[in-house]
Tab-separated table of C-alpha atoms and ligand atoms in Angstrom:
chain	number	residue	atom	x	y	z
P	1	UNK	CA	20.221	21.056	4.646
P	2	UNK	CA	18.403	19.763	7.684
P	3	UNK	CA	17.609	16.081	7.561
P	4	UNK	CA	13.989	15.088	7.916
P	5	UNK	CA	13.024	13.634	11.233
P	6	UNK	CA	11.746	10.098	11.599
P	7	UNK	CA	10.077	8.603	14.617
P	8	UNK	CA	8.842	5.110	15.218
P	9	UNK	CA	8.154	2.793	18.115
P	10	UNK	CA	7.793	-0.880	18.858
P	11	UNK	CA	5.828	-2.459	21.628
P	12	UNK	CA	7.897	-4.692	23.906
P	13	UNK	CA	5.276	-7.411	23.848
P	14	UNK	CA	7.985	-10.055	23.509
P	15	UNK	CA	11.452	-10.621	22.110
P	16	UNK	CA	11.720	-9.721	18.415
P	17	UNK	CA	11.345	-12.363	15.722
P	18	UNK	CA	12.238	-12.519	12.051
P	19	UNK	CA	8.867	-11.037	11.119
P	20	UNK	CA	9.715	-7.916	13.150
P	21	UNK	CA	13.241	-7.871	11.744
P	22	UNK	CA	12.397	-8.150	8.055
P	23	UNK	CA	9.110	-6.238	8.361
P	24	UNK	CA	10.338	-3.211	10.306
P	25	UNK	CA	13.784	-3.285	11.808
P	26	UNK	CA	15.687	-3.687	8.544
P	27	UNK	CA	13.869	-0.649	7.269
P	28	UNK	CA	14.814	1.285	10.408
P	29	UNK	CA	18.447	0.333	9.863
P	30	UNK	CA	18.415	1.783	6.372
P	31	UNK	CA	16.687	4.976	7.514
P	32	UNK	CA	19.235	5.744	10.232
P	33	UNK	CA	21.731	6.473	7.446
P	34	UNK	CA	19.711	9.269	5.831
P	35	UNK	CA	17.378	10.723	8.440
P	36	UNK	CA	17.439	12.034	11.961
P	37	UNK	CA	15.846	9.006	13.586
P	38	UNK	CA	14.160	8.558	16.954
P	39	UNK	CA	13.196	5.004	17.832
P	40	UNK	CA	11.520	4.148	21.084
P	41	UNK	CA	10.257	1.266	23.135
P	42	UNK	CA	6.499	1.763	23.459
P	43	UNK	CA	6.238	0.121	26.853
P	44	UNK	CA	3.099	1.970	27.923
P	45	UNK	CA	1.393	0.784	24.760
P	46	UNK	CA	2.295	-2.808	25.565
P	47	UNK	CA	0.360	-2.515	28.843
P	48	UNK	CA	-2.818	-2.535	26.736
P	49	UNK	CA	-2.293	-6.294	26.394
P	50	UNK	CA	0.148	-7.084	29.237
P	51	UNK	CA	-1.660	-5.356	32.101
P	52	UNK	CA	-2.150	-8.622	33.940
P	53	UNK	CA	1.589	-9.385	33.730
P	54	UNK	CA	3.237	-5.979	33.936
P	55	UNK	CA	6.498	-7.468	35.243
P	56	UNK	CA	7.039	-8.783	31.712
P	57	UNK	CA	7.189	-5.267	30.290
P	58	UNK	CA	10.554	-4.526	31.890
P	59	UNK	CA	11.965	-7.875	30.831
P	60	UNK	CA	10.796	-7.549	27.236
P	61	UNK	CA	11.931	-3.935	27.019
P	62	UNK	CA	15.474	-5.056	27.739
P	63	UNK	CA	15.163	-7.895	25.207
P	64	UNK	CA	13.932	-5.506	22.528
P	65	UNK	CA	16.737	-3.041	23.223
P	66	UNK	CA	19.276	-5.840	22.870
P	67	UNK	CA	17.592	-7.065	19.675
P	68	UNK	CA	17.811	-3.545	18.241
P	69	UNK	CA	21.469	-3.110	19.053
P	70	UNK	CA	22.340	-6.601	17.841
P	71	UNK	CA	20.563	-5.874	14.561
P	72	UNK	CA	22.692	-2.789	14.043
P	73	UNK	CA	20.708	0.188	15.257
P	74	UNK	CA	23.566	2.487	16.105
P	75	UNK	CA	23.225	4.916	19.025
P	76	UNK	CA	25.771	7.152	17.268
P	77	UNK	CA	23.352	7.558	14.381
P	78	UNK	CA	19.912	7.412	15.971
P	79	UNK	CA	18.289	8.198	19.295
P	80	UNK	CA	16.978	5.161	21.168
P	81	UNK	CA	14.695	5.742	24.131
P	82	UNK	CA	11.974	4.376	26.394
P	83	UNK	CA	8.509	5.910	26.285
P	84	UNK	CA	7.598	5.499	29.979
P	85	UNK	CA	10.723	7.326	31.118
P	86	UNK	CA	9.396	10.488	29.494
P	87	UNK	CA	6.209	11.451	31.364
P	88	UNK	CA	5.590	14.178	28.765
P	89	UNK	CA	4.067	11.399	26.617
P	90	UNK	CA	1.428	10.784	29.289
P	91	UNK	CA	0.783	14.458	29.889
P	92	UNK	CA	0.299	15.275	26.232
P	93	UNK	CA	-1.867	12.169	25.864
P	94	UNK	CA	-4.143	13.543	28.547
P	95	UNK	CA	-4.359	16.977	26.959
P	96	UNK	CA	-5.100	15.528	23.516
P	97	UNK	CA	-7.717	13.177	24.951
P	98	UNK	CA	-9.861	16.225	25.755
P	99	UNK	CA	-10.360	17.055	22.083
P	100	UNK	CA	-10.673	13.559	20.604
P	101	UNK	CA	-14.251	12.480	19.825
P	102	UNK	CA	-14.742	8.915	21.053
P	103	UNK	CA	-16.410	7.774	17.791
P	104	UNK	CA	-13.126	8.455	15.947
P	105	UNK	CA	-11.518	5.854	18.182
P	106	UNK	CA	-14.378	3.379	18.015
P	107	UNK	CA	-14.213	3.456	14.219
P	108	UNK	CA	-10.528	2.488	14.252
P	109	UNK	CA	-10.278	-0.870	12.418
P	110	UNK	CA	-7.392	-2.077	14.646
P	111	UNK	CA	-9.553	-1.501	17.698
P	112	UNK	CA	-12.353	-3.628	16.297
P	113	UNK	CA	-10.028	-6.399	15.104
P	114	UNK	CA	-8.018	-6.756	18.291
P	115	UNK	CA	-11.168	-6.891	20.403
P	116	UNK	CA	-11.775	-10.311	18.928
P	117	UNK	CA	-8.230	-11.306	17.963
P	118	UNK	CA	-6.280	-11.172	21.235
P	119	UNK	CA	-7.267	-14.335	23.003
P	120	UNK	CA	-7.531	-14.595	26.760
P	121	UNK	CA	-7.132	-10.846	27.276
P	122	UNK	CA	-10.028	-8.505	27.917
P	123	UNK	CA	-9.394	-5.669	25.492
P	124	UNK	CA	-12.329	-3.492	26.493
P	125	UNK	CA	-10.172	-1.038	28.442
P	126	UNK	CA	-10.250	2.718	28.216
P	127	UNK	CA	-6.485	2.642	27.616
P	128	UNK	CA	-6.801	0.410	24.592
P	129	UNK	CA	-9.498	2.571	23.061
P	130	UNK	CA	-7.137	5.523	23.484
P	131	UNK	CA	-4.158	3.729	21.956
P	132	UNK	CA	-4.045	6.044	18.914
P	133	UNK	CA	-4.189	9.122	21.166
P	134	UNK	CA	-1.070	8.039	23.037
P	135	UNK	CA	0.521	7.216	19.699
P	136	UNK	CA	-0.300	10.722	18.485
P	137	UNK	CA	1.373	12.204	21.541
P	138	UNK	CA	4.449	10.040	20.814
P	139	UNK	CA	4.714	11.435	17.326
P	140	UNK	CA	3.941	15.110	17.784
P	141	UNK	CA	6.205	15.560	20.808
P	142	UNK	CA	9.144	15.101	18.444
P	143	UNK	CA	7.638	16.976	15.480
P	144	UNK	CA	8.388	13.991	13.303
P	145	UNK	CA	8.022	14.459	9.536
P	146	UNK	CA	7.782	10.777	8.731
P	147	UNK	CA	6.614	7.736	10.627
P	148	UNK	CA	7.709	4.384	9.212
P	149	UNK	CA	5.022	1.812	9.976
P	150	UNK	CA	3.539	-1.307	8.489
P	151	UNK	CA	0.370	-1.049	6.428
P	152	UNK	CA	-1.698	-2.269	9.416
P	153	UNK	CA	-0.754	0.935	11.261
P	154	UNK	CA	-1.898	3.270	8.472
P	155	UNK	CA	-5.314	3.922	10.091
P	156	UNK	CA	-3.570	5.024	13.292
P	157	UNK	CA	-1.542	7.579	11.393
P	158	UNK	CA	-4.714	8.880	9.789
P	159	UNK	CA	-6.293	9.326	13.232
P	160	UNK	CA	-3.149	11.169	14.368
P	161	UNK	CA	-3.399	13.571	11.474
P	162	UNK	CA	-7.074	14.205	12.249
P	163	UNK	CA	-6.303	14.862	15.906
P	164	UNK	CA	-3.566	17.308	14.956
P	165	UNK	CA	-5.868	19.166	12.564
P	166	UNK	CA	-8.508	19.374	15.242
P	167	UNK	CA	-5.988	20.749	17.739
P	168	UNK	CA	-4.934	23.396	15.239
P	169	UNK	CA	-8.551	24.330	14.552
P	170	UNK	CA	-8.893	25.338	18.212
P	171	UNK	CA	-5.432	26.662	19.075
P	172	UNK	CA	-2.280	28.093	17.567
P	173	UNK	CA	-0.294	25.776	15.290
P	174	UNK	CA	2.392	23.831	17.156
P	175	UNK	CA	2.568	20.379	15.639
P	176	UNK	CA	3.654	18.897	12.342
P	177	UNK	CA	1.262	16.622	10.484
P	178	UNK	CA	3.376	13.526	10.004
P	179	UNK	CA	3.299	11.352	6.955
P	180	UNK	CA	3.219	7.582	7.143
P	181	UNK	CA	6.140	5.913	5.455
P	182	UNK	CA	4.555	2.572	4.695
P	183	UNK	CA	6.933	-0.326	4.225
P	184	UNK	CA	5.533	-2.675	1.618
P	185	UNK	CA	7.583	-5.684	2.667
P	186	UNK	CA	5.345	-8.730	2.456
P	187	UNK	CA	4.617	-10.406	5.770
P	188	UNK	CA	6.937	-13.250	6.599
P	189	UNK	CA	4.968	-16.294	7.605
P	190	UNK	CA	5.755	-18.428	10.605
P	191	UNK	CA	6.782	-22.062	10.830
P	192	UNK	CA	3.195	-23.219	10.304
P	193	UNK	CA	2.361	-20.873	7.424
P	194	UNK	CA	0.309	-18.440	9.494
P	195	UNK	CA	1.541	-14.893	10.104
P	196	UNK	CA	4.670	-15.031	12.278
P	197	UNK	CA	3.566	-14.134	15.772
P	198	UNK	CA	4.492	-14.826	19.366
P	199	UNK	CA	0.908	-15.777	20.132
P	200	UNK	CA	0.964	-18.563	17.501
P	201	UNK	CA	4.256	-20.051	18.803
P	202	UNK	CA	5.489	-20.176	15.209
P	203	UNK	CA	8.287	-17.622	15.318
P	204	UNK	CA	12.051	-17.661	14.942
P	205	UNK	CA	13.582	-15.159	17.360
P	206	UNK	CA	16.719	-13.088	17.134
P	207	UNK	CA	17.360	-14.463	20.621
P	208	UNK	CA	17.126	-18.109	19.514
P	209	UNK	CA	20.242	-20.272	19.638
P	210	UNK	CA	21.628	-21.926	16.522
P	211	UNK	CA	20.201	-25.193	17.799
P	212	UNK	CA	16.721	-23.672	18.298
P	213	UNK	CA	16.810	-22.305	14.771
P	214	UNK	CA	17.904	-25.608	13.227
P	215	UNK	CA	15.119	-27.438	15.077
P	216	UNK	CA	12.519	-24.890	14.099
P	217	UNK	CA	13.468	-25.178	10.426
P	218	UNK	CA	13.085	-28.960	10.684
P	219	UNK	CA	9.514	-28.453	11.914
P	220	UNK	CA	8.489	-26.022	9.170
P	221	UNK	CA	5.488	-26.665	6.958
P	222	UNK	CA	6.365	-26.958	3.269
P	223	UNK	CA	4.220	-27.498	0.162
P	224	UNK	CA	1.144	-29.230	1.635
P	225	UNK	CA	0.592	-31.164	-1.620
P	226	UNK	CA	3.998	-32.821	-1.258
P	227	UNK	CA	3.025	-35.743	0.939
P	228	UNK	CA	5.639	-38.252	-0.222
P	229	UNK	CA	9.270	-37.787	-1.101
P	230	UNK	CA	8.433	-38.760	-4.709
P	231	UNK	CA	5.682	-36.120	-5.105
P	232	UNK	CA	6.827	-33.031	-7.021
P	233	UNK	CA	6.633	-29.776	-5.057
P	234	UNK	CA	6.068	-26.138	-5.855
P	235	UNK	CA	8.314	-23.473	-4.308
P	236	UNK	CA	5.695	-20.850	-5.215
P	237	UNK	CA	3.238	-22.240	-2.681
P	238	UNK	CA	5.804	-23.601	-0.222
P	239	UNK	CA	5.962	-21.874	3.157
P	240	UNK	CA	9.687	-22.481	3.464
P	241	UNK	CA	10.876	-21.143	0.128
P	242	UNK	CA	10.408	-17.434	0.974
P	243	UNK	CA	13.134	-17.925	3.588
P	244	UNK	CA	15.493	-19.170	0.875
P	245	UNK	CA	14.707	-15.997	-1.032
P	246	UNK	CA	15.924	-13.993	1.936
P	247	UNK	CA	18.869	-16.079	3.087
P	248	UNK	CA	20.137	-18.304	0.272
P	249	UNK	CA	22.219	-17.322	-2.721
P	250	UNK	CA	20.739	-16.957	-6.194
P	251	UNK	CA	22.524	-20.152	-7.251
P	252	UNK	CA	21.089	-22.189	-4.396
P	253	UNK	CA	17.592	-20.899	-5.157
P	254	UNK	CA	17.995	-21.679	-8.842
P	255	UNK	CA	19.148	-25.180	-7.979
P	256	UNK	CA	16.230	-25.847	-5.649
P	257	UNK	CA	13.383	-24.633	-7.865
P	258	UNK	CA	13.684	-27.249	-10.674
P	259	UNK	CA	14.861	-29.961	-8.282
P	260	UNK	CA	11.763	-29.435	-6.140
P	261	UNK	CA	9.416	-29.412	-9.126
P	262	UNK	CA	10.829	-32.749	-10.325
P	263	UNK	CA	11.127	-34.337	-6.860
P	264	UNK	CA	14.909	-34.638	-7.228
P	265	UNK	CA	15.353	-32.912	-3.905
P	266	UNK	CA	13.376	-33.759	-0.768
P	267	UNK	CA	12.109	-31.235	1.748
P	268	UNK	CA	14.598	-32.607	4.286
P	269	UNK	CA	17.544	-31.696	2.037
P	270	UNK	CA	15.996	-28.367	1.278
P	271	UNK	CA	15.671	-27.646	5.001
P	272	UNK	CA	19.327	-28.536	5.537
P	273	UNK	CA	20.318	-26.004	2.902
P	274	UNK	CA	18.121	-23.386	4.513
P	275	UNK	CA	19.597	-24.094	7.938
P	276	UNK	CA	23.059	-23.461	6.537
P	277	UNK	CA	22.248	-20.205	4.825
P	278	UNK	CA	20.024	-18.878	7.585
P	279	UNK	CA	22.560	-19.541	10.321
P	280	UNK	CA	25.235	-17.861	8.207
P	281	UNK	CA	22.963	-14.882	7.550
P	282	UNK	CA	21.956	-14.512	11.179
P	283	UNK	CA	25.407	-15.157	12.655
P	284	UNK	CA	26.442	-11.499	13.020
P	285	UNK	CA	23.211	-10.700	14.871
P	286	UNK	CA	23.444	-13.757	17.132
P	287	UNK	CA	27.053	-12.922	17.995
P	288	UNK	CA	26.421	-9.255	18.708
P	289	UNK	CA	23.407	-10.259	20.762
P	290	UNK	CA	25.558	-12.398	23.015
P	291	UNK	CA	27.887	-9.460	23.522
P	292	UNK	CA	25.123	-7.051	24.517
P	293	UNK	CA	23.383	-9.558	26.789
P	294	UNK	CA	26.655	-9.795	28.690
P	295	UNK	CA	26.810	-6.006	29.079
P	296	UNK	CA	23.420	-4.927	30.459
P	297	UNK	CA	25.001	-1.779	31.938
P	298	UNK	CA	26.073	-0.586	28.527
P	299	UNK	CA	22.595	-1.206	27.107
P	300	UNK	CA	21.147	0.776	29.998
P	301	UNK	CA	23.561	3.654	29.372
P	302	UNK	CA	22.585	3.805	25.711
P	303	UNK	CA	18.896	4.015	26.612
P	304	UNK	CA	19.565	6.567	29.335
P	305	UNK	CA	21.499	8.835	26.965
P	306	UNK	CA	18.829	8.527	24.257
P	307	UNK	CA	16.058	9.200	26.740
P	308	UNK	CA	17.812	12.319	28.030
P	309	UNK	CA	18.154	13.719	24.520
P	310	UNK	CA	14.557	12.861	23.585
P	311	UNK	CA	13.132	14.290	26.787
P	312	UNK	CA	14.630	17.723	26.151
P	313	UNK	CA	12.706	17.879	22.878
P	314	UNK	CA	9.518	16.476	24.397
P	315	UNK	CA	9.615	18.985	27.233
P	316	UNK	CA	9.950	21.930	24.842
P	317	UNK	CA	7.040	20.744	22.694
P	318	UNK	CA	4.813	20.194	25.705
P	319	UNK	CA	5.531	23.750	26.862
P	320	UNK	CA	4.650	25.089	23.407
P	321	UNK	CA	1.424	23.092	23.545
P	322	UNK	CA	0.425	24.651	26.836
P	323	UNK	CA	1.376	28.101	25.562
P	324	UNK	CA	-0.768	27.602	22.475
P	325	UNK	CA	-3.688	26.719	24.719
P	326	UNK	CA	-2.888	29.565	27.130
P	327	UNK	CA	-2.909	27.060	29.972
R	401	LIG	N1	1.583	1.017	17.451
R	401	LIG	C1	2.916	0.709	17.062
R	401	LIG	C2	3.026	-0.813	16.835
R	401	LIG	O1	2.411	-1.589	17.530
R	401	LIG	C3	3.922	1.131	18.107
R	401	LIG	C4	3.913	2.611	18.305
R	401	LIG	C5	3.563	3.278	19.431
R	401	LIG	C6	4.301	3.586	17.347
R	401	LIG	N2	3.692	4.615	19.253
R	401	LIG	C7	4.156	4.826	17.989
R	401	LIG	C8	4.760	3.526	16.035
R	401	LIG	C9	4.465	6.010	17.325
R	401	LIG	C10	5.055	4.715	15.375
R	401	LIG	C11	4.909	5.961	16.023
R	401	LIG	O2	3.756	-1.215	15.971
R	402	SF4	FE1	9.498	-26.397	-0.269
R	402	SF4	FE2	12.031	-27.092	-0.586
R	402	SF4	FE3	10.159	-28.944	-0.089
R	402	SF4	FE4	10.229	-27.718	-2.437
R	402	SF4	S1	11.805	-29.039	-1.610
R	402	SF4	S2	8.418	-28.083	-1.197
R	402	SF4	S3	10.869	-25.659	-1.847
R	402	SF4	S4	10.828	-27.323	1.255
């Protein structure tokens, strides 16, 4: 039986952090075992925010590729490629843009949010408004059945499905209406308790050194009601405890919970324990990362091979699109 096809992308808007890893990448790793997966670096999409510093796109694209490989995405199992190396994405984006009513894009909740959220960047561009159109081109070029995304991307998938239906109402059927595969992993907060994000400077990166990570854990916010060492704490409201749930053993967690509630353990000790378990948990990724950073040629070859394979599919779909439109 043919495996279902999965496609997903990540913007190279910076090196990947633990929020990206636990929120998306770990899911991608699991999926590569059971599906035919295509994962790509959405570098054109990242220009919607990085257009004033485009030189960063190349740098971050390499970082993201290394983060992927270090995390265990396996080029033997999945196809890894770079969006901007396949001009078919841009060409199909242009064709689709002719049939997309602008109000559909203006209604997009992400569009409205980001307008106000991204500080210091003017987000009133034509390209940003059309973000979901480019994303639709990304998906349909590969006839993906499923698109794993976070819940915040669900509206984009809905717009894609509407665009596809509209295309098929005018022309012969070529595309597949993809389904969103929403990962319901709760958001991992950053060092300060806000959502982990590069723009808040509160993230732990896969590219951090052991020393960086230890220092960052030291600076983490804990239970805000625990002002003194003698105050009891509450792991349920503590910003640090969710990291124990990911990285520490059951026994360690079960030790900490009552000891925190009775002030037998201080946050300093608790942070030391977390440092130990987190460094142990991240060690394989940090090690593999070092190896790939030292072999940029190999990383490049992996992307080149993936891009070649992806482009053959994209080219065929674009031709079918033009045939359907009798262009
Ligand atoms: N918008 C996605 C994000 O920021 C990235 C993306 C671009 C994408 N094109 C895609 C995801 C196609 C899935 C499918 O996370
Ligand atoms: Fe959080 Fe640990 Fe401090 Fe309790 S002891 S408040 S769990 S950091």
